[in-house]
Short mmCIF file of C-alpha atoms (C1' of nucleotides) in Angstrom, two decimals:
data_model
loop_
_atom_site.label_atom_id
_atom_site.label_comp_id
_atom_site.label_asym_id
_atom_site.label_seq_id
_atom_site.Cartn_x
_atom_site.Cartn_y
_atom_site.Cartn_z
CA UNK A 1075 108.87 87.60 59.84
CA UNK A 1076 110.00 87.73 63.78
CA UNK A 1077 106.26 88.87 64.90
CA UNK A 1078 106.90 87.42 68.47
CA UNK A 1079 106.81 90.70 70.72
CA UNK A 1080 107.20 90.77 74.34
CA UNK A 1081 103.84 91.51 76.46
CA UNK A 1082 105.58 93.86 78.72
CA UNK A 1083 107.43 96.36 76.49
CA UNK A 1084 105.92 98.40 73.61
CA UNK A 1085 106.04 97.51 70.41
CA UNK A 1086 108.27 100.29 68.86
CA UNK A 1087 110.85 99.73 71.26
CA UNK A 1088 111.35 96.02 70.18
CA UNK A 1089 111.42 97.12 67.27
CA UNK A 1090 113.60 99.98 67.41
CA UNK A 1091 116.43 97.52 69.03
CA UNK A 1092 115.92 95.34 66.18
CA UNK A 1093 116.65 97.87 63.05
CA UNK A 1094 119.29 99.02 65.69
CA UNK A 1095 120.38 95.54 66.24
CA UNK A 1096 120.46 95.00 62.01
CA UNK A 1097 122.51 97.78 61.75
CA UNK A 1098 125.18 97.33 64.79
CA UNK A 1099 125.32 93.79 63.35
CA UNK A 1100 125.75 95.10 59.84
CA UNK A 1101 123.13 93.13 58.47
CA UNK A 1102 121.66 96.92 57.41
CA UNK A 1103 125.12 98.14 55.94
CA UNK A 1104 125.49 101.89 56.11
CA UNK A 1105 123.35 103.99 53.12
CA UNK A 1106 121.26 100.67 52.01
CA UNK A 1107 117.62 101.40 51.91
CA UNK A 1108 114.84 100.59 54.92
CA UNK A 1109 111.84 99.03 53.38
CA UNK A 1110 109.11 101.37 53.09
CA UNK A 1111 107.15 102.60 56.75
CA UNK A 1112 104.09 100.78 55.33
CA UNK A 1113 106.21 97.58 53.85
CA UNK A 1114 107.65 97.38 57.32
CA UNK A 1115 104.18 97.35 59.11
CA UNK A 1116 102.61 94.72 56.50
CA UNK A 1117 105.69 92.70 56.78
CA UNK A 1118 105.89 92.85 61.02
CA UNK A 1119 101.71 93.27 61.11
CA UNK A 1120 102.14 96.23 63.22
CA UNK A 1121 99.77 99.43 62.75
CA UNK A 1122 101.20 101.29 60.25
CA UNK A 1123 101.43 104.44 62.90
CA UNK A 1124 103.50 101.85 65.17
CA UNK A 1125 106.12 101.60 62.47
CA UNK A 1126 106.07 105.35 61.56
CA UNK A 1127 106.74 106.13 65.01
CA UNK A 1128 109.91 103.78 64.82
CA UNK A 1129 111.43 105.61 61.67
CA UNK A 1130 111.18 109.03 63.11
CA UNK A 1131 112.78 107.86 66.33
CA UNK A 1132 115.78 105.74 64.27
CA UNK A 1133 115.89 109.15 62.48
CA UNK A 1134 116.07 111.45 65.38
CA UNK A 1135 118.58 109.06 66.84
CA UNK A 1136 120.56 110.41 63.59
CA UNK A 1137 120.03 106.14 62.79
CA UNK A 1138 118.26 106.93 59.36
CA UNK A 1139 117.85 109.55 57.27
CA UNK A 1140 114.86 109.90 55.42
CA UNK A 1141 115.35 111.81 51.86
CA UNK A 1142 111.51 113.10 50.61
CA UNK A 1143 109.81 111.11 48.27
CA UNK A 1144 112.76 108.27 48.25
CA UNK A 1145 112.08 106.64 51.60
CA UNK A 1146 114.41 106.25 54.40
CA UNK A 1147 118.29 105.10 54.45
CA UNK A 1148 120.93 104.03 57.17
CA UNK A 1149 123.08 106.48 57.88
CA UNK A 1150 126.34 106.57 56.05
CA UNK A 1151 128.23 108.32 58.67
CA UNK A 1152 129.91 105.44 60.04
CA UNK A 1153 131.60 107.24 63.09
CA UNK A 1154 127.73 107.40 64.45
CA UNK A 1155 127.18 103.74 63.89
CA UNK A 1156 130.15 103.19 66.14
CA UNK A 1157 128.93 106.09 68.48
CA UNK A 1158 126.24 104.18 68.57
CA UNK A 1159 126.92 100.63 69.51
CA UNK A 1160 128.89 102.30 72.63
CA UNK A 1161 125.93 103.98 73.95
CA UNK A 1162 123.69 101.00 73.49
CA UNK A 1163 126.23 99.16 75.37
CA UNK A 1164 126.40 101.64 77.92
CA UNK A 1165 123.11 101.87 78.35
CA UNK A 1166 121.87 98.24 78.42
CA UNK A 1167 125.14 97.46 81.03
CA UNK A 1168 124.00 100.72 83.24
CA UNK A 1169 120.67 99.55 83.73
CA UNK A 1170 121.25 95.81 84.58
CA UNK A 1171 123.78 97.33 87.35
CA UNK A 1172 121.41 99.29 88.77
CA UNK A 1173 118.70 96.47 88.70
CA UNK A 1174 121.45 93.77 89.87
CA UNK A 1175 121.82 96.22 92.81
CA UNK A 1176 118.52 97.56 93.42
CA UNK A 1177 117.79 93.92 94.02
CA UNK A 1178 120.39 93.39 96.19
CA UNK A 1179 123.09 90.44 93.65
CA UNK A 1180 126.31 91.62 93.88
CA UNK A 1181 127.80 91.83 90.06
CA UNK A 1182 130.52 89.19 90.80
CA UNK A 1183 127.59 86.84 91.09
CA UNK A 1184 125.27 87.91 88.15
CA UNK A 1185 128.55 87.38 85.68
CA UNK A 1186 129.24 84.08 86.83
CA UNK A 1187 125.47 83.38 86.23
CA UNK A 1188 125.64 84.46 82.89
CA UNK A 1189 128.86 83.02 82.27
CA UNK A 1190 126.55 79.57 83.12
CA UNK A 1191 124.01 80.88 81.12
CA UNK A 1192 125.89 82.26 77.92
CA UNK A 1193 124.27 81.75 75.05
CA UNK A 1194 121.87 79.39 75.25
CA UNK A 1195 119.16 81.89 74.62
CA UNK A 1196 118.46 82.55 70.63
CA UNK B 945 113.93 108.90 102.35
CA UNK B 946 114.35 107.76 98.76
CA UNK B 947 112.52 110.06 96.80
CA UNK B 948 114.34 109.02 94.00
CA UNK B 949 112.21 107.14 90.95
CA UNK B 950 113.04 106.56 87.94
CA UNK B 951 110.52 108.92 85.02
CA UNK B 952 110.26 105.84 82.77
CA UNK B 953 108.82 102.69 85.48
CA UNK B 954 105.84 103.05 87.41
CA UNK B 955 106.75 104.28 91.21
CA UNK B 956 104.56 101.04 92.53
CA UNK B 957 107.08 98.80 90.51
CA UNK B 958 110.06 100.72 91.48
CA UNK B 959 108.82 100.52 95.15
CA UNK B 960 108.00 96.54 94.62
CA UNK B 961 111.43 95.84 93.14
CA UNK B 962 113.02 98.10 96.37
CA UNK B 963 111.21 96.42 99.19
CA UNK B 964 111.96 92.79 97.57
CA UNK B 965 115.51 93.61 97.39
CA UNK B 966 115.08 94.34 100.86
CA UNK B 967 113.28 90.90 101.57
CA UNK B 968 116.62 89.31 99.22
CA UNK B 969 119.36 91.49 101.28
CA UNK B 970 118.12 90.56 104.28
CA UNK B 971 117.43 94.10 105.36
CA UNK B 972 114.03 93.09 106.04
CA UNK B 973 113.81 89.55 107.86
CA UNK B 974 111.05 86.83 107.86
CA UNK B 975 108.42 87.80 110.14
CA UNK B 976 109.28 91.48 110.12
CA UNK B 977 106.49 93.68 110.15
CA UNK B 978 106.40 96.94 107.45
CA UNK B 979 105.64 100.12 107.70
CA UNK B 980 101.80 100.54 107.53
CA UNK B 981 100.89 101.50 104.59
CA UNK B 982 100.14 105.23 105.40
CA UNK B 983 103.63 105.41 107.21
CA UNK B 984 105.80 104.45 104.38
CA UNK B 985 103.52 106.36 101.69
CA UNK B 986 104.25 109.00 103.73
CA UNK B 987 108.19 107.98 104.43
CA UNK B 988 108.36 107.69 100.15
CA UNK B 989 106.21 110.30 99.46
CA UNK B 990 103.54 108.70 97.31
CA UNK B 991 99.77 108.37 97.78
CA UNK B 992 98.77 106.10 100.09
CA UNK B 993 96.71 103.94 97.40
CA UNK B 994 100.18 103.60 95.50
CA UNK B 995 101.71 102.12 98.74
CA UNK B 996 98.09 100.08 99.49
CA UNK B 997 98.85 99.02 95.21
CA UNK B 998 102.54 97.83 96.15
CA UNK B 999 101.41 96.04 99.33
CA UNK B 1000 98.47 94.00 97.69
CA UNK B 1001 100.81 93.01 94.76
CA UNK B 1002 103.75 92.32 97.82
CA UNK B 1003 101.21 89.77 98.89
CA UNK B 1004 100.09 88.15 95.51
CA UNK B 1005 103.66 87.22 95.35
CA UNK B 1006 103.97 85.87 98.88
CA UNK B 1007 106.38 87.81 99.50
CA UNK B 1008 103.96 89.39 102.52
CA UNK B 1009 101.50 88.08 104.45
CA UNK B 1010 98.77 90.76 105.69
CA UNK B 1011 97.33 90.05 109.38
CA UNK B 1012 93.51 92.13 109.05
CA UNK B 1013 94.33 95.42 111.43
CA UNK B 1014 97.62 94.44 112.27
CA UNK B 1015 99.38 94.66 109.53
CA UNK B 1016 102.02 93.40 106.63
CA UNK B 1017 104.64 91.02 107.52
CA UNK B 1018 107.78 89.13 105.90
CA UNK B 1019 106.24 85.98 105.19
CA UNK B 1020 108.12 83.42 107.58
CA UNK B 1021 108.59 80.85 104.55
CA UNK B 1022 112.29 81.33 104.21
CA UNK B 1023 112.09 78.73 101.08
CA UNK B 1024 109.90 81.41 99.42
CA UNK B 1025 112.36 83.68 100.34
CA UNK B 1026 115.50 81.42 98.57
CA UNK B 1027 112.79 81.28 95.77
CA UNK B 1028 112.09 84.60 94.73
CA UNK B 1029 115.69 85.38 94.71
CA UNK B 1030 116.53 82.84 92.34
CA UNK B 1031 112.90 83.72 90.20
CA UNK B 1032 114.15 87.69 89.77
CA UNK B 1033 117.96 86.65 89.74
CA UNK B 1034 116.94 84.53 86.21
CA UNK B 1035 114.05 86.49 85.37
CA UNK B 1036 116.76 90.19 85.58
CA UNK B 1037 119.37 87.71 83.14
CA UNK B 1038 117.06 86.10 80.91
CA UNK B 1039 115.99 89.50 79.79
CA UNK B 1040 119.29 91.04 79.54
CA UNK B 1041 120.52 88.19 77.01
CA UNK B 1042 117.86 88.94 75.33
CA UNK B 1043 118.26 92.78 74.78
CA UNK B 1044 121.62 91.90 74.25
CA UNK B 1045 121.39 89.58 71.64
CA UNK B 1046 118.42 91.84 69.88
CA UNK B 1047 121.59 94.12 69.45
CA UNK B 1048 123.91 91.76 68.18
CA UNK B 1049 126.27 91.96 71.15
CA UNK B 1050 127.84 88.54 72.07
CA UNK B 1051 127.51 87.75 75.68
CA UNK B 1052 131.39 87.29 76.01
CA UNK B 1053 131.60 90.78 74.84
CA UNK B 1054 129.25 91.78 77.86
CA UNK B 1055 130.59 90.11 80.43
CA UNK B 1056 134.07 91.32 79.94
CA UNK B 1057 132.29 94.89 79.99
CA UNK B 1058 130.37 94.51 83.04
CA UNK B 1059 133.74 92.67 84.62
CA UNK B 1060 135.54 96.64 83.58
CA UNK B 1061 132.66 98.10 84.93
CA UNK B 1062 132.34 96.07 88.16
CA UNK B 1063 130.64 97.33 91.31
CA UNK B 1064 131.60 101.16 90.72
CA UNK B 1065 127.81 101.90 91.10
CA UNK B 1066 127.00 102.17 95.07
CA UNK C 989 72.16 97.63 83.37
CA UNK C 990 73.11 95.95 86.69
CA UNK C 991 73.46 98.23 89.07
CA UNK C 992 72.62 95.66 91.98
CA UNK C 993 75.59 95.18 94.22
CA UNK C 994 74.92 93.49 97.83
CA UNK C 995 76.17 95.92 100.18
CA UNK C 996 78.83 93.13 101.49
CA UNK C 997 80.35 92.18 99.22
CA UNK C 998 82.96 94.61 97.66
CA UNK C 999 81.65 95.97 94.22
CA UNK C 1000 84.94 95.15 92.01
CA UNK C 1001 84.51 90.91 93.01
CA UNK C 1002 81.14 91.09 92.22
CA UNK C 1003 81.96 92.15 89.01
CA UNK C 1004 85.11 89.72 88.60
CA UNK C 1005 82.68 87.28 89.43
CA UNK C 1006 80.27 88.44 87.24
CA UNK C 1007 82.28 88.42 83.83
CA UNK C 1008 84.10 84.71 84.91
CA UNK C 1009 80.28 83.88 85.06
CA UNK C 1010 79.75 84.75 81.07
CA UNK C 1011 82.92 83.03 80.42
CA UNK C 1012 81.70 80.06 82.45
CA UNK C 1013 78.67 80.40 81.02
CA UNK C 1014 79.60 81.00 77.28
CA UNK C 1015 77.94 84.62 77.08
CA UNK C 1016 81.72 85.70 76.39
CA UNK C 1017 83.21 83.39 73.80
CA UNK C 1018 87.06 82.63 74.01
CA UNK C 1019 88.86 85.63 71.77
CA UNK C 1020 85.64 88.01 72.47
CA UNK C 1021 86.46 91.80 73.12
CA UNK C 1022 85.15 92.88 76.73
CA UNK C 1023 83.73 96.36 76.28
CA UNK C 1024 86.68 98.94 77.24
CA UNK C 1025 87.29 99.75 80.22
CA UNK C 1026 85.81 103.54 80.99
CA UNK C 1027 82.43 102.05 78.53
CA UNK C 1028 82.06 99.15 80.72
CA UNK C 1029 82.34 101.33 84.08
CA UNK C 1030 79.34 103.54 82.26
CA UNK C 1031 77.36 100.76 81.85
CA UNK C 1032 77.67 99.06 85.05
CA UNK C 1033 77.94 102.64 87.07
CA UNK C 1034 80.97 102.54 88.93
CA UNK C 1035 84.32 104.68 88.81
CA UNK C 1036 86.72 103.90 85.93
CA UNK C 1037 89.38 102.65 88.39
CA UNK C 1038 87.37 100.21 89.38
CA UNK C 1039 86.95 98.56 86.31
CA UNK C 1040 90.38 99.29 85.78
CA UNK C 1041 91.27 96.86 88.86
CA UNK C 1042 88.58 94.16 87.78
CA UNK C 1043 89.99 93.63 84.08
CA UNK C 1044 93.59 93.45 85.52
CA UNK C 1045 92.88 90.49 88.37
CA UNK C 1046 90.98 88.87 85.37
CA UNK C 1047 94.31 89.23 83.10
CA UNK C 1048 96.70 88.30 86.27
CA UNK C 1049 93.57 84.94 86.99
CA UNK C 1050 94.17 84.74 82.83
CA UNK C 1051 91.06 85.15 81.84
CA UNK C 1052 91.34 88.00 79.39
CA UNK C 1053 94.15 89.04 77.83
CA UNK C 1054 94.92 92.72 77.31
CA UNK C 1055 96.33 93.70 74.09
CA UNK C 1056 98.09 97.77 74.24
CA UNK C 1057 95.65 100.16 72.70
CA UNK C 1058 93.77 97.39 71.69
CA UNK C 1059 91.47 96.41 74.54
CA UNK C 1060 90.40 93.17 76.68
CA UNK C 1061 90.02 89.89 75.11
CA UNK C 1062 88.89 86.19 76.72
CA UNK C 1063 91.44 84.14 76.71
CA UNK C 1064 91.21 81.65 73.08
CA UNK C 1065 93.04 79.05 75.96
CA UNK C 1066 89.77 76.83 76.47
CA UNK C 1067 91.67 74.35 78.47
CA UNK C 1068 91.60 77.46 80.73
CA UNK C 1069 88.16 78.10 80.87
CA UNK C 1070 87.47 74.47 81.44
CA UNK C 1071 89.85 74.42 84.12
CA UNK C 1072 88.52 77.60 85.88
CA UNK C 1073 85.22 76.65 85.56
CA UNK C 1074 86.27 73.55 87.90
CA UNK C 1075 87.67 75.35 90.17
CA UNK C 1076 84.64 77.80 90.81
CA UNK C 1077 82.99 74.75 91.31
CA UNK C 1078 85.38 73.45 93.66
CA UNK C 1079 86.14 76.37 95.57
CA UNK C 1080 82.30 77.29 95.99
CA UNK C 1081 81.31 73.79 97.53
CA UNK C 1082 84.60 73.48 99.60
CA UNK C 1083 83.56 76.54 101.20
CA UNK C 1084 80.15 76.00 101.27
CA UNK C 1085 80.92 72.50 102.64
CA UNK C 1086 82.96 74.19 105.84
CA UNK C 1087 80.27 77.04 106.91
CA UNK C 1088 77.86 74.05 106.85
CA UNK C 1089 80.04 71.57 109.40
CA UNK C 1090 81.08 74.49 110.93
CA UNK C 1091 77.18 75.50 111.54
CA UNK C 1092 76.49 72.09 112.56
CA UNK C 1093 74.72 70.40 110.26
CA UNK C 1094 75.14 67.75 107.71
CA UNK C 1095 75.76 67.40 104.30
CA UNK C 1096 72.86 65.22 103.48
CA UNK C 1097 70.42 67.72 105.31
CA UNK C 1098 71.57 70.33 103.10
CA UNK C 1099 71.03 68.66 99.98
CA UNK C 1100 67.82 67.53 100.53
CA UNK C 1101 67.54 71.29 101.04
CA UNK C 1102 69.29 72.05 98.33
CA UNK C 1103 66.71 69.68 95.70
CA UNK C 1104 63.55 71.40 97.47
CA UNK C 1105 64.58 74.75 96.48
CA UNK C 1106 66.31 73.82 93.36
CA UNK C 1107 66.16 76.03 90.70
CA UNK C 1108 63.31 78.48 92.04
CA UNK C 1109 65.82 81.81 91.91
CA UNK C 1110 66.15 83.35 88.31
CA UNK D 1077 91.77 74.67 120.50
CA UNK D 1078 91.10 75.45 116.73
CA UNK D 1079 93.10 78.57 116.08
CA UNK D 1080 93.14 78.00 112.90
CA UNK D 1081 91.35 80.88 110.71
CA UNK D 1082 90.47 81.04 107.51
CA UNK D 1083 91.96 84.29 105.71
CA UNK D 1084 89.69 86.19 103.89
CA UNK D 1085 86.67 86.13 106.62
CA UNK D 1086 86.78 88.32 109.36
CA UNK D 1087 88.12 86.21 112.67
CA UNK D 1088 84.65 88.14 114.93
CA UNK D 1089 82.44 85.82 112.04
CA UNK D 1090 84.12 82.88 112.15
CA UNK D 1091 83.67 82.71 115.55
CA UNK D 1092 80.34 83.30 115.75
CA UNK D 1093 80.05 81.02 113.40
CA UNK D 1094 81.66 78.53 115.58
CA UNK D 1095 79.50 79.41 118.59
CA UNK D 1096 76.89 79.53 116.83
CA UNK D 1097 77.60 75.66 115.28
CA UNK D 1098 78.19 74.93 118.73
CA UNK D 1099 74.55 75.45 119.79
CA UNK D 1100 72.64 73.90 117.00
CA UNK D 1101 74.74 71.55 117.39
CA UNK D 1102 74.05 71.08 121.63
CA UNK D 1103 77.62 71.11 122.14
CA UNK D 1104 76.69 73.99 124.33
CA UNK D 1105 73.13 73.75 126.04
CA UNK D 1106 69.90 76.39 126.82
CA UNK D 1107 71.23 78.05 129.97
CA UNK D 1108 75.17 77.02 129.90
CA UNK D 1109 77.03 79.71 130.49
CA UNK D 1110 79.83 80.35 127.99
CA UNK D 1111 83.56 81.24 128.99
CA UNK D 1112 84.43 84.48 130.02
CA UNK D 1113 85.58 87.06 127.14
CA UNK D 1114 88.74 87.43 128.19
CA UNK D 1115 88.91 83.52 129.10
CA UNK D 1116 87.59 82.77 125.64
CA UNK D 1117 89.90 85.04 124.09
CA UNK D 1118 92.89 83.22 125.73
CA UNK D 1119 91.90 80.10 124.96
CA UNK D 1120 91.32 81.32 121.27
CA UNK D 1121 94.05 82.97 120.75
CA UNK D 1122 92.43 86.09 119.44
CA UNK D 1123 92.25 90.14 120.75
CA UNK D 1124 89.69 90.64 124.02
CA UNK D 1125 88.04 93.50 121.62
CA UNK D 1126 87.55 90.83 119.21
CA UNK D 1127 85.61 88.48 121.58
CA UNK D 1128 83.26 91.36 122.80
CA UNK D 1129 82.13 92.38 119.53
CA UNK D 1130 81.64 88.46 119.47
CA UNK D 1131 79.99 88.02 122.09
CA UNK D 1132 78.00 91.45 121.58
CA UNK D 1133 76.40 90.24 118.27
CA UNK D 1134 75.56 86.86 119.91
CA UNK D 1135 73.07 88.76 122.23
CA UNK D 1136 72.11 91.20 119.50
CA UNK D 1137 70.80 87.76 117.61
CA UNK D 1138 69.38 86.91 120.97
CA UNK D 1139 71.39 83.48 121.28
CA UNK D 1140 72.72 84.31 124.74
CA UNK D 1141 72.16 86.46 127.21
CA UNK D 1142 74.22 88.49 129.47
CA UNK D 1143 73.71 88.58 133.09
CA UNK D 1144 75.34 91.78 135.14
CA UNK D 1145 78.11 90.00 136.87
CA UNK D 1146 77.36 86.58 135.79
CA UNK D 1147 78.53 85.74 132.36
CA UNK D 1148 77.10 84.67 129.05
CA UNK D 1149 74.64 82.73 128.78
CA UNK D 1150 73.08 80.36 126.55
CA UNK D 1151 69.11 81.47 125.55
CA UNK D 1152 66.95 79.14 127.50
CA UNK D 1153 64.41 79.53 125.00
CA UNK D 1154 64.34 76.43 123.00
CA UNK D 1155 61.91 77.98 119.74
CA UNK D 1156 64.91 80.80 119.24
CA UNK D 1157 67.33 77.71 118.51
CA UNK D 1158 65.14 76.02 116.30
CA UNK D 1159 64.46 79.53 114.25
CA UNK D 1160 68.24 80.53 114.50
CA UNK D 1161 68.76 76.89 113.00
CA UNK D 1162 66.15 77.40 110.15
CA UNK D 1163 67.90 81.11 109.58
CA UNK D 1164 71.08 79.61 109.38
CA UNK D 1165 69.96 76.89 107.05
CA UNK D 1166 68.30 79.24 104.79
CA UNK D 1167 70.79 81.90 104.80
CA UNK D 1168 73.74 79.19 103.78
CA UNK D 1169 71.98 77.94 100.97
CA UNK D 1170 70.33 80.89 99.76
CA UNK D 1171 73.78 82.66 99.06
CA UNK D 1172 75.22 79.28 97.85
CA UNK D 1173 72.70 79.01 94.90
CA UNK D 1174 73.07 82.62 94.46
CA UNK D 1175 77.21 82.61 93.90
CA UNK D 1176 76.32 79.46 91.56
CA UNK D 1177 73.91 80.81 89.37
CA UNK D 1178 76.09 83.85 89.75
CA UNK D 1179 79.01 81.80 87.89
CA UNK D 1180 76.69 80.06 85.41
CA UNK D 1181 76.18 76.76 86.70
CA UNK D 1182 72.92 74.76 87.58
CA UNK D 1183 71.52 73.43 90.68
CA UNK D 1184 71.49 70.04 90.08
CA UNK D 1185 75.14 69.80 88.55
CA UNK D 1186 76.08 71.64 92.06
CA UNK D 1187 74.27 69.03 93.88
CA UNK D 1188 75.35 66.12 92.41
CA UNK D 1189 79.25 67.47 93.13
CA UNK D 1190 78.27 67.87 96.53
CA UNK D 1191 77.26 64.02 96.71
CA UNK D 1192 80.30 63.09 95.51
CA UNK D 1193 82.33 65.19 97.81
CA UNK D 1194 80.10 64.86 100.68
CA UNK D 1195 81.50 64.94 104.01
CA UNK D 1196 84.94 64.06 103.06
CA UNK D 1197 86.37 67.53 104.62
CA UNK D 1198 86.57 67.62 107.97
"C1'" DG E 1032 90.19 105.35 71.96
"C1'" DT E 1033 92.71 102.48 74.70
"C1'" DG E 1034 94.77 100.71 78.53
"C1'" DG E 1035 97.56 102.02 82.46
"C1'" DT E 1036 99.40 105.14 86.80
"C1'" DC E 1037 99.15 108.45 90.14
"C1'" DT E 1038 96.88 111.56 93.28
"C1'" DA E 1039 93.68 113.03 96.76
"C1'" DG E 1040 90.43 113.11 99.63
"C1'" DA E 1041 86.72 110.11 102.03
"C1'" DC E 1042 84.37 106.17 104.54
"C1'" DC E 1043 84.34 101.42 106.23
"C1'" DA E 1044 85.33 96.73 108.84
"C1'" DC E 1045 88.87 94.59 111.51
"C1'" DT E 1046 91.58 94.27 116.14
"C1'" DG F 455 95.54 102.62 113.75
"C1'" DT F 456 95.72 98.67 110.80
"C1'" DG F 457 93.99 97.28 105.38
"C1'" DG F 458 90.84 97.89 101.97
"C1'" DT F 459 87.70 99.81 98.86
"C1'" DC F 460 85.76 103.95 96.36
"C1'" DT F 461 85.06 107.82 94.05
"C1'" DA F 462 86.57 111.85 91.05
"C1'" DG F 463 89.79 113.84 87.99
"C1'" DA F 464 94.48 113.99 85.82
"C1'" DC F 465 97.77 112.82 82.58
"C1'" DC F 466 100.45 109.46 80.05
"C1'" DA F 467 101.67 106.02 76.52
"C1'" DC F 468 100.85 102.91 73.53
"C1'" DG F 469 98.59 101.48 68.78
#
DNA sequence: GTGGTCTAGACCACT
DNA sequence: GTGGTCTAGACCACG
């Protein structure tokens, strides 16, 4: 029931990241049905409109498919999932690198700091 | 003449990061005078109010000091600058790690990817 | 409908003081919702931007919390409110004492004068 | 030579307060000659224009008289000095009370706090 | 409807 | 000329 949202990032984006993470991680398998918008909204404690938007964007990203009257399902296109994984990774890293350089750090300094810090975060 | 702003982040935040980067990097030295609000605004192509806001926040962060009628100057408190450097580094890394984990990547996977991509960016 | 601003102090500061006063005084309770920026702006007769700035600074002072799309709320952290009360008191008194001494008065002379004048003001 | 100005109050006001304090305190006697604008400016480390303004306002307050080619002198009108003392006292106290009440403190609470703090400030 | 950002342009206080 | 405040009005992102 993770209702812990960072205050400086849109909730809907955090929810998207979370679901995408579940798909990448395999917590949500290809073809698996997602909870209904309303149900999920209640579970997480957000407005139904917000969750609606999350589902909509997931569909636009071709991560889910919506079947009328049945609900939303994780895509069965496994290639898409792998592709997605790479996209996210690329996106994450390049925006990280960009900030790093904007602030005047070197890549190697950051890497060694990352290695120290490792996975200590939850 | 850097008038290249990312569309998804507030301009004033990007400007703050840019100046903070200059201070961390040493492009702006302790005690050095910044351009006047209006001058910098013209240079970068934003409204003077926007730049004013940037300067005000920099002062609140204790990165600059404003002397009335004279302009804004980089703090001469070198310890503050070092501290700032660490803060930014920590902040950057922890938000990166957080996204990495939300998306279901492992730290080590990301690190090796980072090493590949290295400093190819400018 | 208090549209009575002193001419020599920024309006936004007077508004901050006013709201802080309300919080300290308990007129605004912990967790209570503030009027929306626009609504409050109209009520007091200032521009929405000015009020926006007031709300932003209140948030930076950790007196209010802003929940996106929902509005601003007085912090529920009662300790912060008590702390705030002490800060304001200290600040007020020390700047008073400083002026008193700069002008060559003694503390005791001022105190007895204060006692005379007492609470005659509203 | 006290070059310690508070950052949030105009320097010229602080200088006025300081000189008025000297007059009230008797450090500057009625009829005594003030340093020249330039000399005083150098001593205190401010711009000559700023000091010029200070002298001008002191004259408008009828605290000093300027005699052509001779300089500025503290008024010999002792009644004016006494009057001035009362004015400043009144002004100080009423603005203090006003802030106190705006922030929701009671006069008596502040008085007892003032008594505690006494003259510990320099 | 809510907060947040941005522009344009004016006016003031300070040095 | 410098920072600071304020208005007016527009537009966006979020819930």
